[in-house]
XYZ file of C-alpha atoms in Angstrom:
563
model
C -46.169 55.360 5.242
C -45.293 52.302 7.371
C -41.667 51.331 7.815
C -40.754 47.839 6.636
C -40.361 45.415 9.513
C -37.307 43.174 9.984
C -38.862 40.127 8.298
C -39.860 42.195 5.278
C -36.314 43.543 4.938
C -34.860 40.040 5.080
C -37.398 38.827 2.521
C -36.549 41.622 0.102
C -32.816 40.912 0.611
C -33.331 37.211 -0.169
C -35.291 38.021 -3.288
C -32.719 40.530 -4.452
C -29.670 38.259 -4.190
C -31.262 35.475 -6.240
C -32.562 37.642 -9.045
C -36.203 37.995 -8.016
C -37.892 41.056 -9.484
C -40.340 42.654 -7.021
C -43.402 44.434 -8.443
C -46.705 45.258 -6.710
C -48.598 42.045 -5.830
C -46.274 39.963 -8.031
C -43.024 38.039 -7.520
C -41.259 36.812 -10.652
C -38.481 34.315 -9.862
C -35.638 33.613 -12.257
C -32.988 30.943 -11.549
C -29.475 32.113 -10.637
C -27.057 32.482 -13.522
C -25.087 29.467 -14.703
C -21.578 29.025 -13.297
C -18.863 29.798 -15.850
C -17.081 26.599 -16.884
C -13.602 26.064 -15.565
C -10.053 26.827 -16.445
C -7.585 23.918 -16.269
C -7.584 22.458 -12.772
C -9.639 25.208 -11.126
C -12.819 23.132 -10.750
C -13.461 19.375 -10.646
C -12.611 17.604 -13.868
C -15.479 16.202 -15.949
C -15.222 13.535 -18.601
C -15.623 9.876 -19.510
C -13.599 6.737 -18.798
C -14.908 3.384 -19.994
C -13.325 1.193 -17.318
C -16.443 0.703 -15.180
C -18.379 -0.563 -18.206
C -15.825 -2.121 -20.574
C -12.878 -3.104 -18.339
C -10.129 -4.719 -20.429
C -12.247 -6.435 -23.060
C -11.801 -6.249 -26.810
C -14.501 -3.585 -27.169
C -11.946 -1.046 -25.924
C -10.674 0.037 -29.311
C -10.466 2.918 -31.736
C -14.083 2.524 -32.823
C -15.415 2.722 -29.256
C -13.421 5.849 -28.459
C -14.437 7.646 -31.651
C -18.103 6.696 -31.268
C -18.014 7.828 -27.647
C -16.535 11.163 -28.690
C -19.358 11.534 -31.204
C -21.949 10.580 -28.589
C -20.614 13.032 -26.016
C -21.391 15.765 -28.521
C -24.773 14.543 -29.791
C -26.223 13.637 -26.369
C -25.428 16.991 -24.781
C -22.775 15.529 -22.476
C -20.072 17.788 -23.882
C -22.308 20.830 -23.493
C -22.958 19.793 -19.882
C -19.195 19.879 -19.226
C -17.923 16.330 -19.842
C -14.795 17.331 -21.732
C -12.222 14.538 -21.242
C -12.146 11.097 -22.863
C -9.786 8.896 -20.852
C -8.408 5.657 -22.280
C -7.844 3.295 -19.341
C -5.759 0.107 -19.036
C -5.157 -2.347 -21.912
C -4.481 0.085 -24.760
C -0.740 -0.705 -24.623
C 0.786 -3.951 -25.840
C 4.606 -3.754 -25.566
C 7.745 -1.646 -25.707
C 9.689 -1.668 -28.940
C 13.453 -2.031 -29.329
C 13.860 1.654 -28.401
C 11.851 1.036 -25.209
C 9.052 3.244 -26.544
C 5.534 2.302 -25.464
C 3.430 0.819 -28.280
C -0.364 0.869 -28.541
C -2.126 -2.328 -29.629
C -2.190 -2.002 -33.456
C -5.187 -4.327 -33.786
C -7.295 -2.170 -31.475
C -5.930 1.179 -32.627
C -4.916 0.766 -36.284
C -4.798 4.515 -36.981
C -2.446 5.135 -34.065
C -2.804 7.224 -30.942
C -1.858 10.532 -32.546
C -4.734 10.174 -35.000
C -7.066 9.184 -32.171
C -6.052 12.243 -30.171
C -6.605 14.437 -33.218
C -10.106 12.998 -33.652
C -10.975 13.708 -30.023
C -9.596 17.242 -30.217
C -11.527 17.923 -33.431
C -14.702 17.329 -31.429
C -13.677 20.007 -28.960
C -12.804 17.376 -26.340
C -9.623 16.476 -24.468
C -7.614 13.246 -24.568
C -6.678 11.303 -21.434
C -4.567 8.191 -20.994
C -3.740 5.593 -18.322
C -0.504 4.052 -17.126
C 0.942 2.644 -13.919
C 3.914 3.764 -11.846
C 5.204 0.193 -11.671
C 6.756 -2.228 -14.125
C 3.317 -3.566 -15.072
C -0.165 -2.106 -15.131
C -2.971 -3.641 -13.086
C -3.894 -5.817 -16.092
C -0.313 -6.917 -16.718
C 0.468 -4.551 -19.601
C 3.774 -2.609 -19.748
C 3.942 -0.009 -16.985
C 6.042 3.140 -16.907
C 8.668 2.460 -14.233
C 12.073 3.455 -15.561
C 10.479 4.962 -18.683
C 8.586 7.888 -17.190
C 10.241 10.637 -19.219
C 10.067 8.648 -22.451
C 6.367 7.924 -21.888
C 5.521 11.551 -21.127
C 7.329 12.605 -24.301
C 5.277 10.033 -26.201
C 2.011 11.231 -24.664
C 2.932 14.796 -25.593
C 3.399 13.704 -29.225
C -0.078 12.157 -29.110
C -1.661 15.315 -27.708
C -2.577 13.860 -24.313
C -4.252 16.318 -21.913
C -4.742 14.065 -18.860
C -2.562 11.334 -17.356
C -3.897 8.822 -14.842
C -1.075 6.987 -13.055
C -2.074 3.813 -11.186
C -0.136 1.982 -8.462
C 0.318 -1.583 -9.729
C 3.514 -3.553 -10.331
C 5.317 -1.347 -7.833
C 6.959 -3.872 -5.469
C 8.863 -1.760 -2.901
C 8.644 1.590 -4.678
C 7.929 4.685 -2.600
C 4.663 6.339 -3.684
C 5.643 9.849 -2.625
C 8.914 9.705 -4.559
C 7.444 8.068 -7.670
C 4.487 10.397 -7.981
C 6.696 13.427 -7.383
C 8.893 12.179 -10.218
C 5.828 12.193 -12.469
C 4.854 15.665 -11.270
C 8.284 17.066 -12.026
C 8.436 15.569 -15.513
C 4.885 16.607 -16.400
C 5.569 20.161 -15.244
C 8.512 20.342 -17.638
C 6.611 18.994 -20.648
C 5.481 21.339 -23.388
C 1.781 20.541 -22.985
C -0.505 21.471 -20.060
C -1.663 18.194 -18.500
C -3.973 17.253 -15.634
C -2.224 14.689 -13.407
C -4.340 12.106 -11.569
C -3.012 9.811 -8.828
C -4.877 6.481 -8.822
C -3.979 4.271 -5.865
C -6.716 1.626 -5.423
C -4.592 -0.522 -3.087
C -4.414 2.066 -0.340
C -2.346 1.260 2.718
C -0.062 3.622 4.563
C 0.310 5.950 1.588
C -2.726 8.230 2.222
C -2.159 10.477 -0.814
C -4.492 13.188 0.484
C -1.766 14.128 2.986
C 0.704 15.079 0.253
C -1.426 15.203 -2.884
C -1.721 19.004 -3.033
C 2.026 19.256 -3.624
C 1.985 16.610 -6.355
C -1.181 16.470 -8.477
C -4.593 17.969 -9.193
C -6.554 14.915 -7.966
C -5.938 11.735 -5.996
C -7.964 8.634 -5.271
C -9.109 8.169 -1.671
C -10.596 4.664 -1.807
C -10.541 1.262 -3.457
C -12.221 0.857 -6.846
C -15.911 1.719 -6.921
C -18.448 -1.035 -7.635
C -21.928 -0.701 -9.082
C -23.655 -1.256 -5.736
C -25.280 0.970 -3.147
C -22.969 -0.416 -0.460
C -19.903 0.685 -2.421
C -21.250 4.199 -2.992
C -22.232 4.647 0.662
C -18.870 3.388 1.946
C -16.941 5.737 -0.357
C -18.941 8.698 0.951
C -17.915 7.665 4.475
C -14.238 7.528 3.477
C -14.265 10.890 1.713
C -16.385 12.876 4.178
C -13.611 13.599 6.729
C -11.103 14.508 3.997
C -12.748 17.799 2.976
C -9.970 19.882 4.521
C -7.400 18.451 2.088
C -9.229 19.686 -1.027
C -8.978 23.187 -2.417
C -9.882 24.982 -5.619
C -7.090 23.344 -7.623
C -6.749 19.994 -5.835
C -9.453 17.357 -5.367
C -10.181 14.227 -3.399
C -11.233 11.672 -6.021
C -13.874 9.145 -4.856
C -13.564 7.352 -8.224
C -15.498 7.343 -11.466
C -19.277 7.344 -11.698
C -21.314 4.147 -12.073
C -24.439 5.966 -13.257
C -25.889 3.846 -16.073
C -23.698 0.881 -15.139
C -25.101 -2.249 -13.481
C -28.301 -2.498 -11.478
C -28.502 0.723 -9.474
C -32.022 2.128 -9.296
C -32.761 5.555 -10.750
C -33.052 6.914 -7.198
C -29.646 5.485 -6.266
C -28.083 6.947 -9.396
C -29.461 10.407 -8.593
C -28.091 10.062 -5.064
C -24.720 8.980 -6.461
C -24.384 12.053 -8.675
C -25.825 14.332 -5.979
C -23.324 13.285 -3.330
C -20.375 13.435 -5.755
C -21.512 16.979 -6.552
C -21.787 17.848 -2.860
C -18.248 16.505 -2.348
C -16.903 18.607 -5.231
C -15.629 15.411 -6.843
C -14.422 14.872 -10.399
C -17.411 13.735 -12.474
C -16.122 11.039 -14.800
C -18.911 9.043 -16.429
C -18.252 5.333 -16.891
C -21.248 4.090 -18.859
C -21.770 3.374 -22.553
C -22.647 6.867 -23.768
C -23.744 5.519 -27.162
C -26.638 3.451 -25.816
C -27.565 5.132 -22.540
C -31.220 5.536 -21.624
C -32.960 8.878 -21.394
C -33.029 8.481 -17.607
C -29.258 8.015 -17.448
C -28.673 10.975 -19.755
C -30.978 13.213 -17.725
C -29.164 12.288 -14.510
C -25.687 12.838 -15.941
C -26.594 16.144 -17.597
C -28.590 17.749 -14.777
C -27.059 21.197 -15.133
C -28.188 22.398 -11.703
C -26.476 19.458 -9.980
C -23.372 19.943 -12.121
C -23.236 23.624 -11.146
C -23.082 22.566 -7.488
C -20.129 20.299 -8.259
C -18.344 22.897 -10.373
C -18.851 25.758 -7.909
C -15.431 26.052 -6.269
C -16.430 28.513 -3.539
C -16.292 25.647 -1.059
C -14.150 22.911 -2.556
C -15.890 20.045 -0.784
C -19.175 20.049 1.098
C -19.528 18.838 4.662
C -21.865 16.731 6.722
C -23.498 18.887 9.430
C -26.051 16.426 10.792
C -26.256 12.642 11.157
C -28.861 10.484 12.864
C -28.512 6.783 12.109
C -28.975 6.572 8.307
C -30.212 10.137 7.824
C -27.757 12.934 7.053
C -27.714 16.620 6.132
C -24.867 18.003 3.989
C -24.114 21.580 2.947
C -21.850 23.200 0.359
C -21.375 26.949 0.081
C -21.996 28.407 -3.383
C -20.591 31.463 -5.105
C -23.797 33.451 -5.207
C -24.226 35.614 -2.114
C -26.336 33.826 0.491
C -26.501 30.570 -1.485
C -25.865 27.017 -0.295
C -26.423 23.562 -1.715
C -28.141 21.347 0.860
C -28.552 17.563 0.578
C -30.971 15.576 2.731
C -29.397 12.129 2.365
C -31.175 8.897 3.356
C -28.770 5.989 3.083
C -31.256 3.661 4.809
C -33.443 0.962 3.278
C -36.752 2.666 4.100
C -38.225 6.127 3.400
C -37.499 8.582 6.191
C -38.405 12.147 7.134
C -35.308 14.350 7.385
C -35.381 17.807 8.948
C -32.865 20.623 8.611
C -32.812 23.703 10.818
C -31.692 26.723 8.816
C -29.919 28.181 11.833
C -27.576 25.154 11.771
C -26.275 26.431 8.435
C -26.218 30.027 9.614
C -29.357 31.322 7.919
C -31.704 33.940 9.276
C -35.229 32.915 8.222
C -36.885 33.037 5.799
C -35.017 31.218 3.037
C -36.019 30.415 -0.526
C -35.659 26.797 -1.663
C -35.196 25.210 -5.082
C -35.413 21.456 -5.799
C -32.473 20.566 -8.057
C -33.932 17.328 -9.454
C -37.489 18.585 -9.926
C -36.176 21.903 -11.293
C -38.758 23.903 -9.412
C -39.012 26.454 -6.613
C -40.466 25.133 -3.362
C -41.137 28.571 -1.948
C -40.059 30.148 1.317
C -39.260 28.281 4.515
C -39.033 29.665 8.018
C -36.981 28.078 10.819
C -36.787 24.504 9.539
C -37.634 22.296 6.597
C -38.776 18.638 6.577
C -39.365 16.183 3.756
C -39.748 12.451 3.360
C -36.742 11.157 1.445
C -36.985 7.757 -0.281
C -34.741 4.834 0.604
C -31.229 5.348 -0.791
C -32.392 8.781 -1.880
C -31.298 12.410 -1.720
C -33.328 15.591 -1.760
C -30.874 18.019 -3.349
C -31.685 21.681 -2.766
C -30.346 25.121 -3.511
C -31.101 27.502 -0.660
C -30.937 31.312 -0.733
C -31.135 33.743 2.153
C -29.379 36.007 4.613
C -26.522 34.048 6.140
C -24.049 34.574 8.972
C -20.500 33.190 9.085
C -21.592 30.092 10.980
C -20.501 26.708 9.721
C -17.355 27.455 7.720
C -15.255 24.507 6.611
C -11.733 24.509 7.991
C -9.348 24.308 5.048
C -5.651 23.607 5.164
C -3.486 26.719 4.811
C -1.763 27.342 1.462
C 1.245 25.137 0.780
C 4.254 26.512 2.646
C 7.200 27.423 0.435
C 10.628 26.841 1.915
C 12.957 29.832 2.012
C 16.626 30.361 2.829
C 17.546 28.919 6.224
C 17.385 25.888 8.510
C 14.630 23.412 7.684
C 13.837 22.888 11.352
C 12.649 26.504 11.450
C 10.217 25.928 8.584
C 7.114 23.862 7.862
C 7.170 20.733 5.757
C 4.307 19.723 3.473
C 4.239 16.120 4.666
C 6.254 13.863 6.956
C 6.139 10.177 7.835
C 8.359 8.473 10.380
C 9.076 4.929 11.542
C 8.474 5.650 15.240
C 6.931 8.763 16.694
C 6.964 12.107 14.861
C 9.854 13.732 13.012
C 11.557 15.966 15.581
C 12.884 19.485 15.075
C 16.248 20.341 16.691
C 16.357 17.088 18.651
C 16.770 13.365 18.124
C 13.898 10.956 17.603
C 12.419 9.842 20.907
C 10.111 7.300 19.225
C 6.876 8.258 21.018
C 5.652 11.815 21.544
C 6.640 15.135 20.042
C 9.485 16.718 22.000
C 10.690 13.525 23.720
C 14.097 13.436 22.001
C 17.550 14.551 23.122
C 20.235 16.824 21.706
C 21.272 15.756 18.212
C 24.617 13.970 18.562
C 26.723 11.987 16.074
C 29.940 10.358 17.345
C 30.073 12.827 20.211
C 29.547 15.934 18.058
C 26.429 17.810 19.134
C 24.213 19.930 16.900
C 21.693 22.564 17.934
C 19.797 22.492 14.642
C 18.461 19.676 12.521
C 15.847 16.961 12.115
C 15.666 13.729 14.092
C 14.013 10.788 12.330
C 13.579 7.023 12.512
C 13.541 4.898 9.376
C 11.397 4.498 7.371
C 11.111 8.271 6.980
C 10.076 10.780 4.306
C 9.930 14.567 4.683
C 8.527 16.646 1.807
C 9.284 20.353 1.378
C 8.153 22.719 -1.376
C 11.088 24.798 -2.554
C 11.026 28.416 -3.593
C 12.028 29.259 -7.152
C 15.484 30.474 -6.122
C 16.659 27.618 -3.877
C 19.948 26.201 -5.117
C 21.671 24.091 -2.432
C 20.753 21.653 0.343
C 23.291 21.062 3.105
C 23.251 18.727 6.110
C 25.455 16.600 8.319
C 24.046 13.079 8.483
C 24.647 10.114 10.720
C 23.225 7.669 13.268
C 22.391 9.376 16.552
C 24.479 8.481 19.605
C 21.380 7.467 21.566
C 21.178 4.241 19.528
C 22.092 1.178 21.590
C 22.676 -1.323 18.788
C 26.120 -0.482 17.400
C 25.435 -2.458 14.202
C 22.532 -0.223 13.247
C 22.726 1.235 9.755
C 20.590 3.463 7.564
C 20.695 5.038 4.122
C 20.140 8.774 3.597
C 18.633 9.871 0.284
C 17.778 13.272 -1.182
C 15.235 13.616 -3.995
C 14.418 16.634 -6.148
C 11.159 16.354 -8.088
C 11.299 12.593 -7.615
C 14.838 12.279 -9.045
C 17.431 10.850 -6.658
C 20.077 13.533 -6.176
C 22.046 11.899 -3.363
C 22.471 8.445 -1.788
C 24.767 8.002 1.192
C 25.046 4.265 0.984
C 24.895 2.442 4.315
C 25.814 4.692 7.248
C 26.512 2.974 10.584
C 27.420 3.995 14.127
C 31.093 3.772 13.204
C 30.798 6.655 10.731
C 31.959 10.105 11.688
C 29.448 12.911 10.973
C 29.024 12.971 7.191
C 28.595 16.441 5.627
C 26.635 16.539 2.384
C 25.857 19.330 -0.089
C 23.345 18.711 -2.870
C 22.526 20.926 -5.850
C 18.743 21.427 -5.764
C 18.471 24.254 -8.292
C 15.538 23.965 -10.688
C 13.568 21.618 -8.439
C 10.132 22.376 -6.991
C 9.895 19.629 -4.357
C 12.557 18.297 -1.975
C 12.242 14.909 -0.247
C 14.557 13.805 2.556
C 14.363 10.037 2.941
C 15.925 7.568 5.366
C 15.578 3.835 4.747
C 16.850 0.823 6.648
C 20.127 -0.827 5.712
C 18.427 -4.126 6.568
C 14.897 -4.515 5.154
C 14.087 -7.071 7.868
C 14.558 -4.664 10.756
C 14.165 -0.983 11.536
C 14.948 -1.169 15.237
C 17.025 1.623 16.777
C 17.555 3.368 13.449
C 17.621 6.890 14.853
C 19.000 9.030 12.042
C 19.915 12.716 12.124
C 19.738 15.366 9.415
C 21.886 17.711 11.507
C 22.239 21.354 10.428
C 19.779 20.637 7.578
C 19.230 23.821 5.617
C 18.595 25.178 2.156
C 20.378 28.068 0.507
C 18.129 30.272 -1.601
C 18.828 33.538 -3.363
C 16.919 36.413 -1.835
């Protein structure tokens, strides 16, 4: 009897891992098993939010939400995984005499508790919108100064998801405000998904600190129902893959499938690339009146499985030539990858992928996700003509090496007992140059500072910063005390320089030094941090019009934690 050659062995291996039954002269292929739907926060959130279709108009009312809940069930959207109904801006009308937020009684005559009960009775979850500032983006009452009261109110209503926007904020600090929300939500009696929505992105870059604060964060300005908007968002999100993990997601915004004038091909590409990026899938169309084409796109279970597969949190671009790209996303099944041949150009184009670039040993078996059919085996490479603004979305199965892994950030570091300069922060921003460990701020490169010195007293340990500065640490469960000696470093030339040192625990201000100038002796501080998860050390200018020479020292900065 002949021994099987190498290619035969590989072929049998490929067939085995995907569930192909081998019998004499016959190959019977069965699709891989469906991915088990998620636990809270473990895979990208799926749901509906009417903002992209209804905005702030009068149609956003109790009737719309109830009919949408009904339609999610009857159209198969719920079965496909769309579980959350999120009520966006314009549901609120005022605060009453007790400063409690009030829903518009004309739009929601039965009240929000009854609305939440209706949604839950359908087996769905209830989401709500607010803003971190005084006003929402549409000028309705925001949550600033009422965060705890609002969360208590949402808990009474049975809210399962809170989207917090960034309007009406003036000079508020995003890191501090969103950490305040995180801390309060974590202490509420109801498990809630927390979404950071910052459409007016500037220096904030929430992906740098989002993992320590929320389950998902926006990475771009509001999506529009145009191909240009979709393509530009993909460009923004592509390099951010390393910041996502199984429980934390870059959010490229809600879907515009079934909204506006996108072609069917563009809508398939939109959903395909959101799936490849492991993005939240939040439909934004009118579910009640959607066409069969829109429904089929939104409920393509094979595409949804790619999105919901958390083996690789966000896919990556491995090839780009002008407007033609190849993306991959590792899947849970052994030897399986999602592969997207993406043509963002205005004309049809042939796109080729070499399987060795993904790490495959030929042959591989290919399945077309949109046609729902097997394309057979492919050897070293695969080519297809992809329509303008189109994607060929594939599932590929074979024998794979370790080539092409995505580099993920390490797990969030938890601070333990000891000096903070000996430990890793989660995030740091600084007015000039980097935050320095065990030296003053030199304003340019790492390590260009001097010995920490305040009014002639030198310190071997500590952090050297320049306002405006934030440093975020994640505390262990048993940390109880923060200690430091603060002051303006002696290297400052302007003797009138002043700064303010602040300590935050879970977004709550625990300490404020007031204005500290060069004339101050070293100021020792001790702050009770027990019960807090996150610690933020902040230095701001005493004069908002200038930050020159504000070299500030957190000398001997350390936390005391029970072992």
